[in-house]
Short mmCIF file of C-alpha atoms in Angstrom, two decimals:
data_model
loop_
_atom_site.label_atom_id
_atom_site.label_comp_id
_atom_site.label_asym_id
_atom_site.label_seq_id
_atom_site.Cartn_x
_atom_site.Cartn_y
_atom_site.Cartn_z
CA MET A 18 83.91 23.04 -17.18
CA SER A 19 81.60 20.25 -16.05
CA SER A 20 79.72 18.10 -18.54
CA LYS A 21 76.45 19.29 -16.96
CA LYS A 22 77.26 22.95 -17.79
CA ILE A 23 78.37 22.00 -21.28
CA ASN A 24 75.09 20.13 -21.93
CA LEU A 25 73.11 23.09 -20.59
CA SER A 26 75.03 25.48 -22.82
CA ARG A 27 74.37 23.27 -25.82
CA ARG A 28 70.67 23.00 -24.91
CA GLN A 29 70.40 26.78 -24.62
CA HIS A 30 72.20 27.18 -27.94
CA LEU A 31 69.84 24.72 -29.61
CA GLN A 32 66.81 26.43 -28.09
CA THR A 33 68.05 29.82 -29.23
CA SER A 34 68.75 28.46 -32.71
CA ALA A 35 65.29 26.90 -32.81
CA LYS A 36 63.75 30.26 -31.90
CA PHE A 37 65.72 32.01 -34.61
CA LEU A 38 64.69 29.31 -37.08
CA SER A 39 61.03 29.64 -36.11
CA PHE A 40 61.27 33.41 -36.48
CA ALA A 41 62.91 33.03 -39.88
CA LEU A 42 60.18 30.62 -40.99
CA LEU A 43 57.56 33.07 -39.76
CA LEU A 44 59.18 35.86 -41.74
CA THR A 45 59.23 33.60 -44.78
CA GLU A 46 55.54 32.83 -44.36
CA LEU A 47 54.76 36.51 -43.94
CA ASP A 48 56.83 37.25 -47.02
CA ILE A 49 54.80 34.69 -48.94
CA ALA A 50 51.55 36.10 -47.60
CA TRP A 51 52.46 39.76 -47.92
CA GLY A 52 55.08 39.43 -50.60
CA ALA A 53 52.98 40.83 -53.43
CA LYS A 54 54.07 44.31 -54.44
CA ILE A 55 51.62 46.77 -55.96
CA LEU A 56 53.39 48.34 -58.94
CA GLY A 57 50.65 50.70 -60.07
CA VAL A 58 47.00 51.63 -59.74
CA ARG A 59 44.91 53.13 -62.55
CA ILE A 60 41.31 54.21 -63.11
CA TRP A 61 39.69 54.57 -66.56
CA PRO A 62 36.18 56.11 -66.33
CA SER A 63 33.78 56.15 -69.28
CA GLU A 64 30.06 56.15 -70.01
CA ASP A 65 30.24 52.45 -70.92
CA TYR A 66 31.95 51.35 -67.72
CA THR A 67 34.67 52.28 -65.24
CA ARG A 68 37.81 50.15 -65.09
CA ILE A 69 40.11 49.99 -62.05
CA THR A 70 43.44 48.19 -62.44
CA LEU A 71 45.85 47.01 -59.74
CA GLU A 72 49.19 45.92 -61.18
CA SER A 73 51.36 43.64 -59.04
CA ASP A 74 54.39 41.38 -59.30
CA THR A 75 52.34 38.28 -58.37
CA PRO A 76 48.66 37.29 -58.81
CA LEU A 77 46.28 38.64 -56.14
CA PRO A 78 43.52 36.43 -54.66
CA ILE A 79 40.34 38.42 -53.99
CA THR A 80 36.81 38.13 -52.66
CA GLN A 81 33.97 40.56 -53.37
CA GLN A 82 30.48 41.47 -52.26
CA ILE A 83 27.85 43.98 -53.39
CA LEU A 84 26.10 46.00 -50.68
CA THR A 85 23.11 48.31 -50.98
CA ASN A 86 21.66 51.31 -49.13
CA PRO A 87 23.99 52.88 -50.09
CA ASP A 88 25.36 51.05 -53.16
CA ARG A 89 28.94 49.92 -52.78
CA LEU A 90 31.32 47.19 -53.87
CA VAL A 91 33.57 45.67 -51.18
CA VAL A 92 36.71 43.85 -52.31
CA ASP A 93 39.18 42.07 -50.03
CA VAL A 94 42.62 41.54 -51.54
CA GLN A 95 44.71 38.87 -49.86
CA GLY A 96 48.48 38.92 -49.56
CA LEU A 97 48.86 42.69 -49.26
CA GLU A 98 49.92 45.33 -46.80
CA LEU A 99 48.59 48.83 -47.20
CA ASN A 100 51.20 51.06 -48.83
CA PRO A 101 51.39 54.54 -50.44
CA THR A 102 50.75 53.16 -53.94
CA LEU A 103 47.45 51.65 -52.86
CA ARG A 104 46.52 54.83 -51.01
CA ASP A 105 47.03 56.72 -54.30
CA LEU A 106 43.93 54.95 -55.62
CA VAL A 107 41.77 57.19 -53.42
CA ALA A 108 42.98 60.37 -55.15
CA LYS A 109 42.58 58.96 -58.66
CA VAL A 110 38.76 59.01 -58.64
CA LYS A 111 37.51 61.84 -60.86
CA PRO A 112 34.40 63.89 -60.05
CA ASN A 113 32.91 63.09 -63.48
CA ASP A 114 33.25 59.32 -63.06
CA PRO A 115 29.76 58.03 -63.95
CA TYR A 116 29.80 55.13 -61.50
CA VAL A 117 32.32 55.65 -58.66
CA SER A 118 31.93 58.50 -56.16
CA GLN A 119 34.91 57.56 -54.00
CA ILE A 120 37.20 54.67 -53.02
CA ARG A 121 38.16 53.83 -49.45
CA VAL A 122 41.22 51.70 -48.71
CA GLY A 123 42.24 50.12 -45.40
CA GLN A 124 44.07 47.23 -43.74
CA PHE A 125 41.10 44.99 -42.91
CA GLN A 126 43.15 42.18 -41.34
CA PRO A 127 46.84 41.25 -41.31
CA GLY A 128 47.62 40.39 -44.92
CA ILE A 129 44.21 41.55 -46.20
CA VAL A 130 43.54 44.97 -47.71
CA ARG A 131 39.93 46.03 -48.10
CA LEU A 132 38.78 48.27 -50.94
CA VAL A 133 35.35 49.88 -50.71
CA PHE A 134 33.96 51.45 -53.90
CA ASP A 135 31.16 53.91 -53.09
CA LEU A 136 28.89 53.89 -56.13
CA LYS A 137 26.69 56.50 -57.81
CA GLU A 138 24.28 53.83 -59.07
CA PRO A 139 23.86 50.04 -59.00
CA ILE A 140 26.51 48.21 -61.01
CA LYS A 141 27.34 44.74 -62.32
CA PRO A 142 31.02 44.17 -61.55
CA GLN A 143 33.35 41.93 -63.52
CA LEU A 144 36.56 41.09 -61.67
CA PHE A 145 39.33 39.13 -63.37
CA THR A 146 43.10 38.76 -63.53
CA LEU A 147 45.45 39.17 -66.48
CA ASP A 148 48.81 37.49 -66.94
CA PRO A 149 51.91 39.56 -67.77
CA VAL A 150 51.96 40.91 -71.33
CA ALA A 151 53.92 43.66 -73.11
CA GLU A 152 55.17 46.09 -70.45
CA TYR A 153 52.60 44.95 -67.87
CA ASN A 154 53.01 42.55 -64.93
CA TYR A 155 50.04 40.78 -63.34
CA ARG A 156 46.87 42.86 -63.36
CA MET A 157 43.76 42.63 -61.24
CA VAL A 158 40.94 44.29 -63.17
CA PHE A 159 37.65 45.62 -61.81
CA ASP A 160 35.18 46.49 -64.59
CA LEU A 161 32.12 48.24 -63.17
CA TYR A 162 29.20 48.13 -65.64
CA PRO A 163 25.81 49.80 -65.08
CA THR A 164 22.94 47.42 -64.38
CA THR A 165 21.00 49.24 -67.10
CA PRO A 166 23.39 49.85 -70.02
CA LEU A 167 23.00 52.88 -72.24
CA ASP A 168 21.30 52.39 -75.59
CA PRO A 169 23.71 53.95 -78.12
CA LEU A 170 21.16 53.95 -80.93
CA MET A 171 18.57 55.86 -78.91
CA ALA A 172 21.19 58.35 -77.80
CA LEU A 173 22.27 58.82 -81.42
CA VAL A 174 18.68 59.28 -82.58
CA ARG A 175 18.05 61.91 -79.90
CA SER A 176 21.24 63.80 -80.72
CA SER A 177 20.42 63.90 -84.45
CA ALA A 178 16.66 64.48 -84.18
CA LYS A 179 16.78 68.02 -85.62
CA LYS A 180 18.88 66.86 -88.53
CA GLU A 181 16.46 64.00 -89.21
CA ILE A 182 13.51 66.39 -89.29
CA ALA A 183 15.34 68.82 -91.59
CA LEU A 184 16.26 66.02 -94.01
CA GLU A 185 12.69 64.69 -94.07
CA LYS A 186 11.36 68.21 -94.76
CA ALA A 187 13.88 68.72 -97.57
CA ASN A 188 12.90 65.39 -99.11
CA GLU A 189 9.20 66.30 -98.93
CA GLU A 190 9.85 69.64 -100.63
CA ILE A 191 11.86 68.02 -103.42
CA ASP A 192 9.14 65.40 -103.90
CA LEU A 193 6.47 68.12 -104.14
CA ILE A 194 8.50 70.09 -106.67
CA ALA A 195 9.10 66.94 -108.69
CA GLN A 196 5.38 66.09 -108.62
CA PHE A 197 4.47 69.64 -109.70
CA ALA A 198 6.97 69.50 -112.58
CA THR A 199 5.59 66.13 -113.69
CA LYS A 200 2.03 67.49 -113.59
CA LYS A 201 2.99 70.49 -115.74
CA ASP A 202 4.68 68.21 -118.26
CA LYS A 203 1.53 66.08 -118.53
CA GLU A 204 -0.68 69.18 -118.96
CA ALA A 205 1.64 70.56 -121.61
CA ALA A 206 1.49 67.27 -123.48
CA LYS A 207 -2.35 67.36 -123.55
CA ALA A 208 -2.62 71.05 -124.57
CA PRO A 209 -3.07 71.93 -128.29
CA ALA A 210 0.04 73.01 -130.12
CA ASN A 211 0.81 76.75 -129.99
CA PRO A 212 2.88 77.91 -132.98
CA VAL A 213 4.13 81.02 -131.13
CA ALA A 214 5.18 79.03 -128.07
CA GLN A 215 6.91 76.48 -130.29
CA ALA A 216 8.96 79.24 -131.87
CA ILE A 217 10.35 80.25 -128.44
CA PRO A 218 12.50 77.53 -126.84
CA GLU A 219 11.73 76.92 -123.17
CA THR A 220 14.25 75.98 -120.52
CA LYS A 221 12.93 74.00 -117.58
CA GLU A 222 14.83 73.33 -114.37
CA VAL A 223 13.67 70.04 -112.89
CA PRO A 224 15.25 69.46 -109.49
CA PRO A 225 17.00 66.15 -109.02
CA PRO A 226 15.34 63.59 -106.74
CA ALA A 227 16.41 63.55 -103.11
CA LYS A 228 19.89 61.99 -103.00
CA TYR A 229 19.59 60.67 -99.43
CA LYS A 230 16.30 59.40 -98.04
CA ARG A 231 17.73 59.09 -94.53
CA LEU A 232 20.75 60.07 -92.47
CA ILE A 233 23.96 58.16 -93.10
CA THR A 234 25.54 56.88 -89.87
CA ILE A 235 29.34 56.81 -89.77
CA ALA A 236 30.93 54.81 -86.94
CA ILE A 237 34.34 56.32 -86.12
CA ASP A 238 36.64 54.00 -84.20
CA PRO A 239 39.74 55.53 -82.53
CA GLY A 240 42.08 52.58 -82.00
CA HIS A 241 43.43 51.40 -78.65
CA GLY A 242 42.77 53.39 -75.43
CA GLY A 243 43.05 52.97 -71.68
CA GLU A 244 45.39 50.14 -70.71
CA ASP A 245 46.36 49.79 -74.37
CA PRO A 246 48.44 52.80 -75.49
CA GLY A 247 48.93 51.49 -79.01
CA ALA A 248 52.22 52.30 -80.72
CA ILE A 249 54.58 54.75 -79.01
CA GLY A 250 56.78 57.11 -80.99
CA ALA A 251 60.41 57.99 -80.31
CA ALA A 252 59.32 61.29 -78.72
CA GLY A 253 56.81 59.50 -76.50
CA SER A 254 53.64 60.16 -78.50
CA ARG A 255 50.97 57.55 -77.84
CA GLU A 256 48.88 56.28 -80.70
CA LYS A 257 45.71 56.18 -78.60
CA ASN A 258 45.86 59.96 -77.99
CA VAL A 259 46.71 60.95 -81.57
CA VAL A 260 43.95 58.88 -83.16
CA LEU A 261 41.34 60.08 -80.66
CA SER A 262 42.18 63.66 -81.60
CA ILE A 263 41.81 62.87 -85.32
CA ALA A 264 38.57 60.97 -84.69
CA ARG A 265 37.08 63.90 -82.82
CA ARG A 266 37.97 66.22 -85.70
CA LEU A 267 36.30 63.84 -88.14
CA LYS A 268 33.23 63.64 -85.90
CA GLU A 269 32.95 67.44 -85.86
CA LYS A 270 33.20 67.62 -89.64
CA ILE A 271 30.55 64.93 -90.14
CA GLU A 272 28.24 66.79 -87.76
CA GLY A 273 28.45 69.69 -90.19
CA GLU A 274 27.03 67.57 -93.02
CA ALA A 275 23.24 67.78 -93.47
CA TYR A 276 22.80 64.10 -94.34
CA MET A 277 25.30 62.41 -92.01
CA ARG A 278 25.65 61.68 -88.33
CA PRO A 279 28.78 60.41 -86.53
CA TYR A 280 29.17 57.87 -83.75
CA LEU A 281 32.41 57.36 -81.78
CA THR A 282 33.13 53.88 -80.44
CA ARG A 283 35.12 55.62 -77.70
CA ASP A 284 35.21 59.29 -76.81
CA GLY A 285 37.79 59.17 -74.04
CA ASP A 286 40.86 57.36 -72.79
CA TYR A 287 39.46 53.92 -72.03
CA PHE A 288 39.77 50.46 -73.54
CA VAL A 289 37.17 48.92 -75.86
CA PRO A 290 37.65 45.27 -76.92
CA LEU A 291 37.81 44.66 -80.65
CA HIS A 292 34.58 42.65 -80.91
CA VAL A 293 32.76 45.28 -78.81
CA ARG A 294 33.79 47.97 -81.30
CA VAL A 295 32.15 45.92 -84.04
CA GLN A 296 29.05 45.31 -81.91
CA LYS A 297 28.74 49.03 -81.17
CA ALA A 298 28.77 49.88 -84.88
CA ARG A 299 26.07 47.28 -85.55
CA ARG A 300 23.92 48.48 -82.64
CA VAL A 301 23.73 51.99 -84.09
CA GLU A 302 23.06 50.50 -87.54
CA ALA A 303 26.13 52.17 -89.02
CA ASP A 304 26.45 52.51 -92.78
CA LEU A 305 30.23 52.67 -92.59
CA PHE A 306 32.88 51.75 -89.99
CA VAL A 307 36.16 53.71 -90.05
CA SER A 308 38.89 52.60 -87.63
CA ILE A 309 41.67 55.19 -87.22
CA HIS A 310 45.25 54.25 -86.31
CA ALA A 311 48.83 55.54 -86.39
CA ASP A 312 50.89 52.42 -86.10
CA ALA A 313 54.56 51.55 -85.79
CA PHE A 314 56.84 49.22 -87.73
CA ILE A 315 60.10 47.51 -86.88
CA GLU A 316 61.82 49.72 -89.46
CA PRO A 317 61.70 53.40 -88.37
CA ARG A 318 62.08 54.57 -91.98
CA ALA A 319 58.67 53.11 -92.88
CA LYS A 320 56.39 56.00 -93.83
CA GLY A 321 53.16 56.94 -95.52
CA ALA A 322 49.44 56.52 -94.91
CA SER A 323 47.62 53.27 -95.68
CA VAL A 324 44.06 52.03 -95.90
CA PHE A 325 43.12 48.44 -95.15
CA ALA A 326 40.03 46.31 -95.77
CA LEU A 327 39.20 42.83 -94.57
CA SER A 328 40.54 39.76 -96.34
CA GLN A 329 39.12 36.25 -96.28
CA MET A 330 41.94 34.87 -98.40
CA GLY A 331 45.03 35.96 -96.46
CA ALA A 332 46.96 39.21 -96.34
CA SER A 333 47.80 41.14 -99.50
CA SER A 334 51.39 41.69 -98.28
CA SER A 335 53.72 40.74 -95.45
CA MET A 336 53.35 44.28 -94.09
CA ALA A 337 49.54 43.94 -94.06
CA ARG A 338 49.81 40.62 -92.23
CA TRP A 339 52.20 42.10 -89.68
CA MET A 340 49.89 45.05 -89.13
CA ALA A 341 46.84 42.83 -88.63
CA ASN A 342 48.61 40.59 -86.14
CA LYS A 343 49.78 43.62 -84.18
CA GLU A 344 46.34 45.25 -84.11
CA ASN A 345 44.63 41.97 -83.23
CA ALA A 346 46.87 41.70 -80.15
CA SER A 347 45.18 44.81 -78.76
CA ASP A 348 42.77 42.73 -76.66
CA LEU A 349 45.64 41.01 -74.87
CA ILE A 350 47.25 44.32 -73.96
CA GLY A 351 44.06 46.22 -73.19
CA GLY A 352 42.71 43.29 -71.21
CA ILE A 353 39.46 41.42 -71.88
CA ASN A 354 37.53 39.18 -69.54
CA ILE A 355 37.74 35.86 -71.38
CA LYS A 356 35.13 34.23 -69.12
CA THR A 357 32.39 36.69 -70.07
CA GLN A 358 33.30 37.25 -73.70
CA ASP A 359 30.46 36.17 -75.96
CA ARG A 360 32.28 33.55 -77.97
CA GLN A 361 29.22 32.80 -80.10
CA VAL A 362 29.02 36.42 -81.21
CA ALA A 363 32.76 36.53 -81.85
CA ASN A 364 32.58 33.38 -83.98
CA LEU A 365 29.52 34.71 -85.79
CA LEU A 366 31.41 37.84 -86.78
CA LEU A 367 34.22 35.68 -88.13
CA ASP A 368 31.93 33.49 -90.21
CA MET A 369 29.45 35.99 -91.59
CA SER A 370 31.81 38.44 -93.27
CA THR A 371 30.66 38.56 -96.86
CA THR A 372 32.15 39.21 -100.24
CA ALA A 373 29.77 42.16 -100.68
CA GLN A 374 31.01 43.81 -97.49
CA ILE A 375 34.62 43.48 -98.62
CA LYS A 376 33.82 44.81 -102.09
CA ASP A 377 32.14 47.92 -100.65
CA SER A 378 35.00 48.37 -98.18
CA MET A 379 37.52 48.31 -101.01
CA GLN A 380 35.58 51.01 -102.86
CA VAL A 381 35.26 53.41 -99.96
CA GLY A 382 38.85 52.67 -98.96
CA GLN A 383 40.12 53.61 -102.41
CA SER A 384 38.14 56.89 -102.32
CA ILE A 385 39.70 57.82 -98.97
CA LEU A 386 43.19 56.74 -100.04
CA LYS A 387 42.92 58.96 -103.12
CA GLN A 388 41.98 61.96 -100.98
CA ILE A 389 44.83 61.38 -98.50
CA GLY A 390 47.28 60.94 -101.38
CA GLY A 391 46.43 64.45 -102.55
CA PHE A 392 48.56 65.97 -99.79
CA ALA A 393 50.38 63.20 -97.88
CA PRO A 394 52.75 60.37 -98.85
CA LEU A 395 51.17 56.93 -99.20
CA HIS A 396 52.79 53.70 -98.07
CA LYS A 397 50.99 51.82 -100.85
CA PRO A 398 48.92 53.32 -103.70
CA LYS A 399 46.10 50.81 -103.28
CA VAL A 400 43.92 49.46 -100.49
CA GLU A 401 45.58 46.52 -98.75
CA GLN A 402 43.82 43.57 -97.15
CA ALA A 403 44.37 41.43 -94.07
CA SER A 404 42.39 39.66 -91.37
CA PHE A 405 41.80 42.58 -89.00
CA ALA A 406 39.41 41.51 -86.23
CA VAL A 407 37.96 45.00 -85.94
CA LEU A 408 36.83 44.96 -89.60
CA LYS A 409 34.69 41.82 -89.30
CA ALA A 410 31.24 43.38 -89.16
CA PRO A 411 29.30 41.14 -91.57
CA ASP A 412 26.95 43.82 -92.87
CA ILE A 413 28.89 47.11 -92.64
CA PRO A 414 31.60 48.29 -95.06
CA SER A 415 34.63 48.57 -92.79
CA ILE A 416 38.07 50.10 -93.30
CA LEU A 417 41.13 50.77 -91.18
CA VAL A 418 43.08 53.97 -91.88
CA GLU A 419 46.73 54.10 -90.84
CA THR A 420 47.17 57.87 -90.86
CA ALA A 421 50.99 57.65 -90.72
CA PHE A 422 53.77 55.73 -88.97
CA ILE A 423 54.24 57.05 -85.45
CA SER A 424 57.50 55.07 -85.33
CA ASN A 425 58.96 57.43 -87.97
CA PRO A 426 60.23 60.57 -86.16
CA GLN A 427 59.22 62.88 -89.03
CA GLU A 428 55.75 61.38 -89.25
CA GLU A 429 55.38 61.38 -85.47
CA ALA A 430 55.88 65.16 -85.51
CA ARG A 431 53.37 65.46 -88.35
CA LEU A 432 50.79 63.38 -86.45
CA ASN A 433 51.01 65.79 -83.51
CA ASP A 434 50.48 68.79 -85.77
CA GLU A 435 46.90 70.09 -85.56
CA GLY A 436 46.97 71.15 -89.20
CA TYR A 437 47.91 67.65 -90.37
CA GLN A 438 45.29 66.05 -88.12
CA ASP A 439 42.66 68.34 -89.62
CA ARG A 440 43.72 67.58 -93.19
CA ILE A 441 43.59 63.84 -92.51
CA ALA A 442 40.08 64.18 -91.07
CA GLU A 443 39.00 66.31 -94.04
CA ALA A 444 40.44 63.78 -96.51
CA ILE A 445 38.58 60.92 -94.83
CA LEU A 446 35.35 62.93 -94.96
CA ARG A 447 35.80 63.72 -98.67
CA GLY A 448 36.43 60.06 -99.42
CA ILE A 449 33.30 59.08 -97.51
CA LYS A 450 31.21 61.67 -99.37
CA GLU A 451 32.56 60.54 -102.73
CA TYR A 452 31.69 56.91 -101.95
CA PHE A 453 28.12 57.64 -100.81
CA SER A 454 27.45 59.98 -103.73
CA LYS A 455 27.87 56.90 -105.92
CA ASN A 456 26.41 54.42 -103.44
CA PRO A 457 23.57 56.09 -101.53
CA PRO A 458 22.21 53.93 -98.68
CA VAL A 459 18.90 52.22 -99.17
CA ALA A 460 15.92 53.30 -97.11
CA ARG A 461 15.24 51.24 -94.02
CA ARG A 462 11.86 49.70 -93.27
CA VAL A 463 11.85 51.22 -89.79
CA ASN A 464 13.16 54.73 -89.25
CA SER A 465 16.20 54.73 -86.92
#
C-alpha cells in the first residue's frame, strides 16, 4: 500500500474520530443542559396560598413574568425536557383551588420547559429553591399569594357574630337581674322592721355575675402539613393527618360552647411556617394557643401523652430538648422562603416571651394533662418545658400537646381510632374550660 493511501486512511480515521468526539461532547453538553430529572410534582392549595413544588435531582434555574388580561404566571425552567412527570402537573390542579384554574406545560425551546399558571385572581408569587433535606432532593417552590390577603380576624368575627350577640344579651340580662336584686336589698334595708316577716326566714337567689364578658378565642394549631408530613408510624400513618383530624374535632367541640370560638391555623393539608402560626394566633387576638402533635422517638417503646410549655432557661429534660429540636426543624422540611421571612418579627417573638405567658401556659397545660391522664397513659405526670419556636407568642398562653407517640405501634393504632381522637379532643376542651373558669379573660377596650 502506498504511503499516500496510508496517509489518506489515517486522515479519514482522524476526521471520523474527531466527528465522534464532537458528537460525544455535544451529548455531554446536552446532558448537562437537560440532565436534570424531575422526581415529583405536587400542589398544595389553601385559602392562604397555593404551593406548587417541583422536585429534581439538581437545582433548576428559572425566569418568571406576570401577565394580565387574563391573569397568569409564566415560568421558564431551564435544563429540562418535557416528560410524563411534568405533564402530571396539569392533572393535579383541583377545581376548588382558590388561585389556580389550570396549568399548561410545554417545551418552549430546546432545554427550556414553559409553565403557564392560569389564575383565578391577581397573585403575588414567591419563587425559591430548597436544598436537599430529609427525604427530599432539590425543590423548586412556587408560592402563589393573593394580592389582597384574607383578614382572619374579620372572618372569625363574622363567623361568630350570632354567638357574640347571644353572649352580650345574656350578660345584659344578668346585669339587670343583679341590679334589681341590689335595689330590692336597699329597699328592704330602709323599710321598717316587720316582726312577722322576721319570724319567717327568706331565701333569696342572687344570680352570679356574668363569668365571661366576651368570647374566648382558642387558636388550634395542627402541626406540620403539606410538604412536611411530620412523624410517620410503622404502619404508614402520617402525623399531619392524625393531628388535623383531632384539631377539627376540638374545633367542633369549642363551637358548641356558648362563650368560646375556635380558630384553626390550618384547615387542610398545606404547610404553615412556625412563625406564621404564631402570627396567625396574634392576628385573631387569641386567648390561648394549642398546638397538637403526635410525634415519634428513636425508641419505639416510648409511649404516653405529654404537654409542653415554653422555656427560657433550657429544656426540663433531654426528651423535651429532643422534641423541641425535632419540631423546630419543621420549617426546613416544609420549606420556607428565607429571603422574604420577616426576621425582625421572628426575633421579636424570641425576645418578648414573658414570664407571665409561661406561668399561664404551665397552668392551662397542667389542667389539660390532668384531663388526658384520666383515660390515657402519660409520658410524664407534669408539664415539660423546652424552647419550641411555635410557642413563642409573647402575649398568648401557649402549649404543645403530644397526643401520643406515633412511633409506638400500639399508640399509632390508638391515634387512628376515632373514639380515641374524640376523647383526646374532649380532654383538651375540659382542660381549657377548667383553666378559664379560674382565669377568665379581661374585657378588651375594643370589641373584636
